[in-house]
Coordinates of N, CA, C and O and ligand atoms in Angstrom, one line a residue:
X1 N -14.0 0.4 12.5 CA -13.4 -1.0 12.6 C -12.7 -1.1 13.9 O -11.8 -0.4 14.4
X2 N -13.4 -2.4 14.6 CA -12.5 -2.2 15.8 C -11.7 -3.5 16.3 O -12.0 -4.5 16.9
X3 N -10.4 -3.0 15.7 CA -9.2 -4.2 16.0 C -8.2 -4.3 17.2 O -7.6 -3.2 17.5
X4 N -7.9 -5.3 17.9 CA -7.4 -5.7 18.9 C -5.7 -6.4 18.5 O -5.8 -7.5 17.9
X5 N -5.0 -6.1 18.8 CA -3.7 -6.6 19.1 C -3.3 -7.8 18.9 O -3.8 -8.6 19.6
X6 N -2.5 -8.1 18.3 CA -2.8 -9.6 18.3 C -0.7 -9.6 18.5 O -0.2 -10.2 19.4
X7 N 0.0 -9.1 17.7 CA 1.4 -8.8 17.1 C 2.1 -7.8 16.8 O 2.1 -7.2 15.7
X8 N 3.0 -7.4 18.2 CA 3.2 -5.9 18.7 C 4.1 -5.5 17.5 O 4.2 -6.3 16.5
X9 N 4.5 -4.5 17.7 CA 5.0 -3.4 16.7 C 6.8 -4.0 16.8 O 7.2 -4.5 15.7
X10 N 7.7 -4.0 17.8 CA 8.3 -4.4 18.4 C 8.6 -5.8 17.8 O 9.6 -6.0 17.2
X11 N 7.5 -7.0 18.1 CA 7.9 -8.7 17.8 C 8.0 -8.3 16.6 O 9.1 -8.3 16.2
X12 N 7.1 -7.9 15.9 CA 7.5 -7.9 14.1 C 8.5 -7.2 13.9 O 9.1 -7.7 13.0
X13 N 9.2 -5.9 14.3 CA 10.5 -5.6 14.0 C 11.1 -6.7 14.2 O 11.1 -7.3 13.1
X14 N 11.7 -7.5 15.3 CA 12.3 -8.5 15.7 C 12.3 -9.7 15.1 O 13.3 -10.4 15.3
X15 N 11.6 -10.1 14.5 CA 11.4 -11.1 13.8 C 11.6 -11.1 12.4 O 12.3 -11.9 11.7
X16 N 10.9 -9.8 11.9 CA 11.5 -9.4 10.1 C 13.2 -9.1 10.6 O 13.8 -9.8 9.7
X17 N 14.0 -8.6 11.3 CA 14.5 -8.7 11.3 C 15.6 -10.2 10.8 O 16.5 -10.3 10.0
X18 N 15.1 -11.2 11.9 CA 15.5 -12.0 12.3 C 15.7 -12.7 10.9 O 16.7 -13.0 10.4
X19 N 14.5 -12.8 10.2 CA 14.3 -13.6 8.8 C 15.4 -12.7 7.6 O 15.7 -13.2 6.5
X20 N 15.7 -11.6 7.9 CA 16.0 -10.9 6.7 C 17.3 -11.4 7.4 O 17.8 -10.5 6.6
X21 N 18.2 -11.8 8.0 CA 19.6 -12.2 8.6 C 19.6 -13.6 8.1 O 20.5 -13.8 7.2
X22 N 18.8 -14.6 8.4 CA 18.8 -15.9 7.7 C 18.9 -15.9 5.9 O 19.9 -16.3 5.2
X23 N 17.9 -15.6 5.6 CA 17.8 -14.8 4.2 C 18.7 -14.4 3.7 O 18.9 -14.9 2.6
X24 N 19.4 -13.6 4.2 CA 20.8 -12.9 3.7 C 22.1 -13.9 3.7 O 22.8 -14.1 2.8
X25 N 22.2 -14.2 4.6 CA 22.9 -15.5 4.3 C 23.1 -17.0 3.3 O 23.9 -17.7 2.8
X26 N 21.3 -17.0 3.5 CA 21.3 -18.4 2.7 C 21.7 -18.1 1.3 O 22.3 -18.9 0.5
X27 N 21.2 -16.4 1.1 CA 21.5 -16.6 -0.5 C 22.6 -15.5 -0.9 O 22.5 -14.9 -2.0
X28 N 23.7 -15.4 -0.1 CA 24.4 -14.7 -0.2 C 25.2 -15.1 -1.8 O 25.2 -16.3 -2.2
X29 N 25.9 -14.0 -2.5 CA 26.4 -14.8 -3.7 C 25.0 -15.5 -4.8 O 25.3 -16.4 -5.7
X30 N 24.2 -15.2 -4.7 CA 23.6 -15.8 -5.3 C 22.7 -15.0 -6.4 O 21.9 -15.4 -7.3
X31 N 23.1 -13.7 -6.0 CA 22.4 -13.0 -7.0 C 20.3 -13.3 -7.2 O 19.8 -13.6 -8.2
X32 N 19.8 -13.1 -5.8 CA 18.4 -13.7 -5.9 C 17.2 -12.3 -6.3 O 17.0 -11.3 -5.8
X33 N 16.7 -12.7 -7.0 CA 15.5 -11.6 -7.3 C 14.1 -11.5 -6.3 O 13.2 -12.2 -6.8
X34 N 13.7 -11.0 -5.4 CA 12.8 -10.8 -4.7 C 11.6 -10.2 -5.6 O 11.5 -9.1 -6.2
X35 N 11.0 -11.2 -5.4 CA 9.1 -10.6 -6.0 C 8.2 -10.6 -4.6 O 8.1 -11.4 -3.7
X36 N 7.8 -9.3 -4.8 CA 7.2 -8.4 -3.4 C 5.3 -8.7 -4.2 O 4.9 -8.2 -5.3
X37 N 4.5 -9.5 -3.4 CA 3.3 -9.5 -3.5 C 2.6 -8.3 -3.2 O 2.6 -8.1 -2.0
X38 N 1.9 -7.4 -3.9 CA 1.0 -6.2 -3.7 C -0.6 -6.4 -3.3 O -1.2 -7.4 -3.8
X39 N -0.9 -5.9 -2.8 CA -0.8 -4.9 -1.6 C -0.4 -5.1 -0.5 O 0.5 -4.4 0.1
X40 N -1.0 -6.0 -0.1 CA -0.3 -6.6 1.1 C 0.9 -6.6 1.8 O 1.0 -6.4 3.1
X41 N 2.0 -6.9 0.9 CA 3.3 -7.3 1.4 C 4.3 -6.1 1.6 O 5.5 -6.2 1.8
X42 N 3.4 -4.8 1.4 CA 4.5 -4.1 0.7 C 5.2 -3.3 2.2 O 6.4 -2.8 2.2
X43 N 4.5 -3.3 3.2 CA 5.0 -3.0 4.6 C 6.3 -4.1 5.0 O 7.4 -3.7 5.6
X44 N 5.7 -5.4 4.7 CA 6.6 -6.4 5.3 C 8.2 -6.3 4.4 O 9.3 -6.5 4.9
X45 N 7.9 -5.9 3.2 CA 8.9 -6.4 1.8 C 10.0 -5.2 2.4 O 11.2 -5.4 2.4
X46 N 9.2 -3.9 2.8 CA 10.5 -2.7 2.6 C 11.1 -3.5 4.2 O 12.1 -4.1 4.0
X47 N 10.6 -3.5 5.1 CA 11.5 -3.8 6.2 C 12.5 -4.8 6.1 O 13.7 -4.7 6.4
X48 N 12.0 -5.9 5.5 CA 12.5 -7.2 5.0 C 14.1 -7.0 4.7 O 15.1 -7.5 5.2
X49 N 13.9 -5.9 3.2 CA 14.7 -6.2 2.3 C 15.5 -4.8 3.0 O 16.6 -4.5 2.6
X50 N 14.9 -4.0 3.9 CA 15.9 -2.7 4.2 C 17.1 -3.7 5.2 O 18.0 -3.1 5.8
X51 N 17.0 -4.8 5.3 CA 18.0 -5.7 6.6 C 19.0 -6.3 6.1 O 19.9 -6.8 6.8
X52 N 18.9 -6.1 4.7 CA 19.6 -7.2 3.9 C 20.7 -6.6 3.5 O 20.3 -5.6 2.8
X53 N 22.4 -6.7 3.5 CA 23.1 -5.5 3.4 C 24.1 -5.9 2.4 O 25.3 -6.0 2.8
X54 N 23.8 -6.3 1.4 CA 24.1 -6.2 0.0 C 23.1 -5.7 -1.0 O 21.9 -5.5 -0.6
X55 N 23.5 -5.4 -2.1 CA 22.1 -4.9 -3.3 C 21.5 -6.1 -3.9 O 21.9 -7.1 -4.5
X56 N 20.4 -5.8 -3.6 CA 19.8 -6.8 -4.4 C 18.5 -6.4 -5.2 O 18.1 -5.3 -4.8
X57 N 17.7 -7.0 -6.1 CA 16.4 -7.0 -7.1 C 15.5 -7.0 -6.6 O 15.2 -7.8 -5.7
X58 N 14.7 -6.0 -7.0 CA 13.1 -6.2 -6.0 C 12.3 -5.8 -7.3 O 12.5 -4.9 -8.2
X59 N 11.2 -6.7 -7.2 CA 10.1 -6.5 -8.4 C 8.6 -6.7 -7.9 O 8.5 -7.4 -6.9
X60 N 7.6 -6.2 -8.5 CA 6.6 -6.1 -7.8 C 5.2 -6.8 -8.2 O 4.5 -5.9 -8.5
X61 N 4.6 -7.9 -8.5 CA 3.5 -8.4 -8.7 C 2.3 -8.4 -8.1 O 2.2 -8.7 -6.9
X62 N 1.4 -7.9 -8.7 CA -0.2 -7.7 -7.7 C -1.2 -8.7 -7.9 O -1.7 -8.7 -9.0
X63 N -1.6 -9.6 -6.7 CA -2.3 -10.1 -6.9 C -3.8 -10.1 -6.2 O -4.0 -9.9 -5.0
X64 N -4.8 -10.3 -7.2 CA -5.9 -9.9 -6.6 C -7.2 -10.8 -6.2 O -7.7 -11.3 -7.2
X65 N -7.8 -11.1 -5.2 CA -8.6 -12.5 -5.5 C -10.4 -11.9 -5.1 O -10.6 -11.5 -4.0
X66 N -11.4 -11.9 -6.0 CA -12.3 -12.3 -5.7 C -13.1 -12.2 -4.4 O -13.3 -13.3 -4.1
X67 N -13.5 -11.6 -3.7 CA -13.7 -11.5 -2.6 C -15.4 -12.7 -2.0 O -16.4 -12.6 -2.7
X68 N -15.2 -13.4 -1.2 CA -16.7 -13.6 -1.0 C -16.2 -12.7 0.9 O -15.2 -12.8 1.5
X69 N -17.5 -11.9 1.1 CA -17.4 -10.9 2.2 C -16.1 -10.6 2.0 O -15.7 -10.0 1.1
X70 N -15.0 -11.3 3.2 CA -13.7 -10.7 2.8 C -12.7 -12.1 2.8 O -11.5 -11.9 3.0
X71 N -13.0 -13.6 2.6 CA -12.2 -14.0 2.3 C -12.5 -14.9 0.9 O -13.6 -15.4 0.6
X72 N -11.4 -15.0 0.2 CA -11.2 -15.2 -0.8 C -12.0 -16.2 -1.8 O -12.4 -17.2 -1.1
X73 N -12.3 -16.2 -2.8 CA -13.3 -17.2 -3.1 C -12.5 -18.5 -4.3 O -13.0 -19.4 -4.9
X74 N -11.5 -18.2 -4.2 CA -10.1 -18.9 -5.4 C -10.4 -18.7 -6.3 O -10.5 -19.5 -7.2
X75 N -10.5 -17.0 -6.6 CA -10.0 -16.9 -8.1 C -9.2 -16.1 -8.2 O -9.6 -15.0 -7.9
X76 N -8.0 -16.2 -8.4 CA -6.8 -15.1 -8.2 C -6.2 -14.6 -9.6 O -6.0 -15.4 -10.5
X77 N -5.9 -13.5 -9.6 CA -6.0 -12.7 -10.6 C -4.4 -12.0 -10.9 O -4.0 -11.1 -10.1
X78 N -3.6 -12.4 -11.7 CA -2.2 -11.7 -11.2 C -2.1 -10.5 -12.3 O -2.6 -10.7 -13.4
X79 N -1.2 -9.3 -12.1 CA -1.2 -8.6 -13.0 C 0.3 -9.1 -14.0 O 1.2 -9.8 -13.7
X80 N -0.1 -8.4 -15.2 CA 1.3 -9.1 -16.3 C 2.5 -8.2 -15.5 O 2.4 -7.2 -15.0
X81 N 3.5 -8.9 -15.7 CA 4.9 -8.4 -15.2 C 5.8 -7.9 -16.3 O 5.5 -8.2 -17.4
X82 N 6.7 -7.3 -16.2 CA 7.6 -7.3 -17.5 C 9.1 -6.9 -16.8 O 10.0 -6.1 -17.2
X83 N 9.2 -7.7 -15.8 CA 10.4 -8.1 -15.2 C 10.7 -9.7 -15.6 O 9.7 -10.5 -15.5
X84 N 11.9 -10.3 -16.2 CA 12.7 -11.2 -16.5 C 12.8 -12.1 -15.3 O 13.2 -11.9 -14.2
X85 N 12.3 -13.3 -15.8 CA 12.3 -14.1 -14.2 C 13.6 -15.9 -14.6 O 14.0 -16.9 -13.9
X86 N 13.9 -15.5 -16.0 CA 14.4 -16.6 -16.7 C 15.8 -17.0 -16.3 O 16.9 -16.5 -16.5
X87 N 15.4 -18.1 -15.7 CA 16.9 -18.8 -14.8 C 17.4 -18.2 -13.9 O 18.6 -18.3 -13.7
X88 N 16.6 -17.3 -12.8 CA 17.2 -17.1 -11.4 C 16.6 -17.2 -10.5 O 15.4 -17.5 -10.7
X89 N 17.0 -17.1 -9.2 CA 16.4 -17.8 -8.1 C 15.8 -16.6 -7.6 O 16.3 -15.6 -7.2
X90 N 14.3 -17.0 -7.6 CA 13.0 -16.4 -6.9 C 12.9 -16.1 -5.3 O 13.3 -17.0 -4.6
X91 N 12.3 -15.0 -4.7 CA 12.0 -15.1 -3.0 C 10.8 -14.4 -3.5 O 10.9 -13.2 -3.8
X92 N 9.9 -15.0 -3.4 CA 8.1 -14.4 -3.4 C 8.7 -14.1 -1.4 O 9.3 -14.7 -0.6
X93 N 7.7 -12.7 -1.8 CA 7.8 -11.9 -0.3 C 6.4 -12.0 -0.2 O 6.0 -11.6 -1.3
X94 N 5.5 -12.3 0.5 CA 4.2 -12.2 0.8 C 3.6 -12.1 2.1 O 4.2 -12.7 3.0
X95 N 2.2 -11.5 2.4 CA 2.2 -11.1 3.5 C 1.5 -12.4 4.2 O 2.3 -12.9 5.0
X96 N 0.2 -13.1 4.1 CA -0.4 -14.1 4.6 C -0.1 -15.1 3.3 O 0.0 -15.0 2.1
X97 N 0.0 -16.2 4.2 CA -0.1 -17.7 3.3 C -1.5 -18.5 4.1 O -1.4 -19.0 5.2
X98 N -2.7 -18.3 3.1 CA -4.3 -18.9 4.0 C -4.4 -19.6 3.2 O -3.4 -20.3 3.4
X99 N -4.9 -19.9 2.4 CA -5.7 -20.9 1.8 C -4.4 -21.8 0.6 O -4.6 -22.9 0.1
X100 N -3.5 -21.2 0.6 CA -2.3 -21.6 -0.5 C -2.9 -21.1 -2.1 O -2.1 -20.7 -2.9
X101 N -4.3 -21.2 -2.4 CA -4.7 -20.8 -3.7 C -3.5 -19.3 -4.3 O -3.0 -19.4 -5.4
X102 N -3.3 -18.2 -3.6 CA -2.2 -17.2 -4.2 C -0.8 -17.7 -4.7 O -0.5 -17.7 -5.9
X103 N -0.1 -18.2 -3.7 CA 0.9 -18.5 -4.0 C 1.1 -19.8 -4.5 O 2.2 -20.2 -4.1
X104 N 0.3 -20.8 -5.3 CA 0.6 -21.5 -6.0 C 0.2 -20.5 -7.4 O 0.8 -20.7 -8.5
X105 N -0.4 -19.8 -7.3 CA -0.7 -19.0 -9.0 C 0.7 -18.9 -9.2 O 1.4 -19.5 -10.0
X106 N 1.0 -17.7 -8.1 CA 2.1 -17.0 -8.7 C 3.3 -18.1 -8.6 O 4.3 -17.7 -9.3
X107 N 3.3 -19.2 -8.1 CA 4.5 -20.1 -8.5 C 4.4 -20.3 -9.9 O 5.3 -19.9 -10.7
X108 N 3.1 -21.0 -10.4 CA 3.1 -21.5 -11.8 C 3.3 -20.7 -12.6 O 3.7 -21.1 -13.6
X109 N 3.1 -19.4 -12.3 CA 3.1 -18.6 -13.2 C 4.8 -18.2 -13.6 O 5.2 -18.0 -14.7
X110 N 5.6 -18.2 -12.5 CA 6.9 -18.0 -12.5 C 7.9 -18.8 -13.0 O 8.9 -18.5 -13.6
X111 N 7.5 -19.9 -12.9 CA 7.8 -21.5 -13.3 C 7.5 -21.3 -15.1 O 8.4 -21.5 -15.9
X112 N 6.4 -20.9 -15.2 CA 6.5 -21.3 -16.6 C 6.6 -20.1 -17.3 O 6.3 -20.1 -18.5
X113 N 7.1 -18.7 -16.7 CA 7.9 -17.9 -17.1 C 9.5 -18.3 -17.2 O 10.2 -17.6 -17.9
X114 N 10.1 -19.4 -16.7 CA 11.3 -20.0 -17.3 C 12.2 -19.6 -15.4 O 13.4 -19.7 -15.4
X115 N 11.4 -19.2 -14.4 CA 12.5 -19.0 -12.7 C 13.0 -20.4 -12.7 O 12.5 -21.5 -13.1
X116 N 14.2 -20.1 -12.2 CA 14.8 -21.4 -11.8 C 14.6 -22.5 -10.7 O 14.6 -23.7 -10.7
X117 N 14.5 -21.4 -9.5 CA 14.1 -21.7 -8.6 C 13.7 -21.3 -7.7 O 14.5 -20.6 -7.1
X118 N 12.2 -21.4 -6.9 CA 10.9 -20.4 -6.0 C 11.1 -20.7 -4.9 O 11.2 -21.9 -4.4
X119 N 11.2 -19.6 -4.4 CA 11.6 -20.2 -2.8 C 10.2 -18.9 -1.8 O 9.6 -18.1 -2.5
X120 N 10.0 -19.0 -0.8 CA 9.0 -17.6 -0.5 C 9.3 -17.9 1.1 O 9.8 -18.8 1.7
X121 N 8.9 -16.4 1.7 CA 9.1 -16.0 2.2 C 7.4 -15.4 3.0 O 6.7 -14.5 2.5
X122 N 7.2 -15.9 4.0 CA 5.6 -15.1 4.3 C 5.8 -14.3 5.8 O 6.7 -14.5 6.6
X123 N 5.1 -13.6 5.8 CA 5.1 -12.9 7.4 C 4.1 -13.8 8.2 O 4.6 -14.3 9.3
X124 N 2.7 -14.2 7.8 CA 1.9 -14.8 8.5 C 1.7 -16.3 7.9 O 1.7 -16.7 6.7
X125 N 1.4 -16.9 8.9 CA 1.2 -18.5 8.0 C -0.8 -19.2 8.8 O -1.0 -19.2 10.0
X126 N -1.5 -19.5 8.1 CA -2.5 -20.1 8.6 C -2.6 -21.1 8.3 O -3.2 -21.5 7.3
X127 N -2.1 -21.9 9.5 CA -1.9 -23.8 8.4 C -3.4 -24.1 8.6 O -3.9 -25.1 8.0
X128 N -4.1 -23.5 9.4 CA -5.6 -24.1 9.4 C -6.2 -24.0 8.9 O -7.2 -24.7 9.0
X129 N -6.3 -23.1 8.0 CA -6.6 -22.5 6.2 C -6.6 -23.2 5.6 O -7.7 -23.5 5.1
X130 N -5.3 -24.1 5.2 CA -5.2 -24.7 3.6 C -5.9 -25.7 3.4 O -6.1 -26.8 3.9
X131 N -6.2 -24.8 1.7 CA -6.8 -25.6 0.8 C -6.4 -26.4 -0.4 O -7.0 -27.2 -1.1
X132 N -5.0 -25.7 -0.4 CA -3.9 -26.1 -1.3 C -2.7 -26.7 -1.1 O -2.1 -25.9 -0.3
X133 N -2.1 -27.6 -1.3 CA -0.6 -28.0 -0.3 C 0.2 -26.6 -0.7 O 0.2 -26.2 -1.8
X134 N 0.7 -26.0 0.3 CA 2.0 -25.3 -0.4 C 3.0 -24.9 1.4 O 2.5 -24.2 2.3
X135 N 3.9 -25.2 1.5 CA 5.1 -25.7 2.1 C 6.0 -24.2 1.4 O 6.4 -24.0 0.3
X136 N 6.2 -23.0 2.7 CA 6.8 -21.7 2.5 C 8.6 -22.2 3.4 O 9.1 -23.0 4.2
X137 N 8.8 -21.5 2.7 CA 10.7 -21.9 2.9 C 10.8 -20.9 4.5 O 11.2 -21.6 5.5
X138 N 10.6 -19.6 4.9 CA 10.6 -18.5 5.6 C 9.3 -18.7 6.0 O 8.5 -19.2 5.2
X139 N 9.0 -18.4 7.1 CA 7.4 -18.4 7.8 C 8.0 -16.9 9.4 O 8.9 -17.0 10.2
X140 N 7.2 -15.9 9.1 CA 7.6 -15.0 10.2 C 6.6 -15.7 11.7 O 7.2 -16.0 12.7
X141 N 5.4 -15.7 11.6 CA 4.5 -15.8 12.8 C 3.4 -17.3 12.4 O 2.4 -17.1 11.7
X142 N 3.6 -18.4 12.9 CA 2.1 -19.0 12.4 C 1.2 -18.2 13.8 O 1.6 -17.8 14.9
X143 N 0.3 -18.3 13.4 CA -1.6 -17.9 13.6 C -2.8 -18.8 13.8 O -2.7 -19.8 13.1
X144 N -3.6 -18.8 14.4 CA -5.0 -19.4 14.4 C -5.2 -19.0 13.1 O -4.5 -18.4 12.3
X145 N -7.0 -19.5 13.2 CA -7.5 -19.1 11.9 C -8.5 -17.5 12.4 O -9.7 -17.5 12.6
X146 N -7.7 -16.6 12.5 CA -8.2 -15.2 12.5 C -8.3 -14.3 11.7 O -7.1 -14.0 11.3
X147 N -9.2 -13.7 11.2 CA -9.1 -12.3 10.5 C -8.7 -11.5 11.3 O -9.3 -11.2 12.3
X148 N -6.7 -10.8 10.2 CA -6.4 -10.0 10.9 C -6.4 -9.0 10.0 O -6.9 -9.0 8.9
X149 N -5.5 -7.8 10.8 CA -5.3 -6.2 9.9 C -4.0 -5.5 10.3 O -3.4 -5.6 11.4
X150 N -3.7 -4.9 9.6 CA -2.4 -3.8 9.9 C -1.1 -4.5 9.2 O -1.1 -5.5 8.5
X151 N 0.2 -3.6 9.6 CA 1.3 -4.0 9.2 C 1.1 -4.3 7.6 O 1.6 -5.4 7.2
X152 N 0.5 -3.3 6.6 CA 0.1 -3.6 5.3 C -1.0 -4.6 5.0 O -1.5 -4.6 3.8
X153 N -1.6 -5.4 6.1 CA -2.6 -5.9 5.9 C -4.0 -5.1 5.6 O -4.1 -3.9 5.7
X154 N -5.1 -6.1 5.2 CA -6.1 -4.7 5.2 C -7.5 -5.1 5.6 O -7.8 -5.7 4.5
X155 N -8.2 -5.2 6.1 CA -9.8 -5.3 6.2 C -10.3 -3.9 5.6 O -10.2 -2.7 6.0
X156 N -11.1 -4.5 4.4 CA -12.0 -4.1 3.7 C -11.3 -2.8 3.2 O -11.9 -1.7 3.1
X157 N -10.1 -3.0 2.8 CA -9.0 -1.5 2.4 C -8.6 -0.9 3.5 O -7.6 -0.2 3.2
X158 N -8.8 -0.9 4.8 CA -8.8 -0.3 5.3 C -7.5 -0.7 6.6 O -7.6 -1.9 6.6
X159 N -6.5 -0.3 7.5 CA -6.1 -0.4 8.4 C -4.2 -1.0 7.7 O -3.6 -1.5 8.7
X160 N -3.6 -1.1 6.7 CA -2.7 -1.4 6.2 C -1.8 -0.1 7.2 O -1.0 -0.7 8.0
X161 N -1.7 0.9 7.3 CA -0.7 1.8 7.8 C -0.4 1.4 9.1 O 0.7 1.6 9.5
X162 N -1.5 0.5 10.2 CA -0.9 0.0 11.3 C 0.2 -0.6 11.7 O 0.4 -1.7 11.1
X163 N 1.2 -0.2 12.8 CA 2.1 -0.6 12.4 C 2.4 -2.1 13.3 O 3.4 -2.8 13.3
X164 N 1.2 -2.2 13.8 CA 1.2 -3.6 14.5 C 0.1 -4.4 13.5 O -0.6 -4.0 12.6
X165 N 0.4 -5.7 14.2 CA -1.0 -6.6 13.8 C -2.1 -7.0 14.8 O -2.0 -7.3 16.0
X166 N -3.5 -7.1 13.8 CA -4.4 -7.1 14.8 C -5.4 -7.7 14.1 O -5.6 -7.7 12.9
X167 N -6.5 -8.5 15.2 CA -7.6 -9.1 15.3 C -8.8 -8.3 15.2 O -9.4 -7.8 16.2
X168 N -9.3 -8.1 13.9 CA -10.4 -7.5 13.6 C -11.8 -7.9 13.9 O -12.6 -8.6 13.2
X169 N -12.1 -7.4 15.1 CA -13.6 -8.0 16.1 C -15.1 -7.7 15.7 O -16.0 -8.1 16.4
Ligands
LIG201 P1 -4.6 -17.4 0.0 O1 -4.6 -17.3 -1.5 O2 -6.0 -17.9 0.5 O3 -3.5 -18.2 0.6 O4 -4.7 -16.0 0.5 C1 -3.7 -15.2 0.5 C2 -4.2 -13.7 0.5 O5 -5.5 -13.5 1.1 C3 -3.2 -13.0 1.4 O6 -2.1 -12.6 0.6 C4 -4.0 -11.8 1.9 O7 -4.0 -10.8 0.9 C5 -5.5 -12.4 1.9 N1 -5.8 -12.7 3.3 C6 -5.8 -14.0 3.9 N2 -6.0 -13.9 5.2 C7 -6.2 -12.6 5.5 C8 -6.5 -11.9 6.7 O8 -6.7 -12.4 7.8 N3 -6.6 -10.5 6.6 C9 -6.5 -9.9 5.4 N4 -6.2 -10.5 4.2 C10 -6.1 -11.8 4.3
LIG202 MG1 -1.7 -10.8 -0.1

């Protein structure tokens, strides 16, 4: 696989940084539960939440979609959870927001698990994607419409340990 650069190692420290300081503030006192989206997110989620310097909840949901080649065909698949989501305030951590079809699942699903209130948090945003309205509270980088990889991302399983992001050619 041969991927090109697109978002150095460096701006994304800088920036997860940057969001995990806002973050920490907005919900300071607030006792908020972080749901970390799998596989994907799980690079962004540890840096994220290693910034944040009080203790807080971290829970893990996997969501999986259908593949047509490698992008999504809207059928999304979430695994059952058996973390308590009843009357507290939500931060879905996720890695890309493309088509919106994911993170409206996992809202409804949270929602009518009894969360009080969903708030999310994405590293990449593809507004030229959407297929779904969905409006993310945290946005680390908007993007064209490229297939990328690294930084926990993955083409075809593959390239998640990169510690940059990149344009899969
Ligand atoms: P959505 O449901 O279409 O918003 O897609 C969200 C999920 O599709 C993301 O969480 C990713 O797992 C995957 N995805 C979307 N774009 C890319 C990409 O460029 N590279 C790898 N995975 C992607
Ligand atoms: Mg994902």
């Amino acid at each position: 696989m041969k991927i090109k650069e697109l978002i150095s190692k460096e701006k994304i420290e800088n920036r997860v940084r940057e969001l995990a300081e806002v973050i920490a503030e907005d919900f300071k006192g607030t006792d908020p539960l972080f749901i970390s989206v799998l596989n994907g997110g799980f690079m962004f989620t540890t840096d994220l939440l290693k910034n944040i310097p009080y203790p807080i909840q971290v829970e893990f949901i996997k969501a999986s979609s259908y593949l047509n080649n490698t992008y999504s065909s809207g059928n999304v698949d979430l695994t059952e959870t058996s973390f308590e989501v009843k009357d507290r305030d939500i931060i879905i951590i996720e890695d890309i927001l493309d088509t919106g079809r994911t993170l409206n699942k996992i809202k409804g699903y949270l929602k009518e698990k009894g969360a009080k209130n969903i708030y999310s948090v994405v590293l990449l945003d593809k507004p030229a994607r959407r297929v779904e309205e969905f409006k993310p509270d945290y946005v680390g980088f908007e993007i064209d419409d490229h297939f990328v990889a690294g930084y926990g991302i993955d083409y075809k399983q593959k390239g998640r340990n990169l510690p940059f992001i990149g344009i899969i050619e």
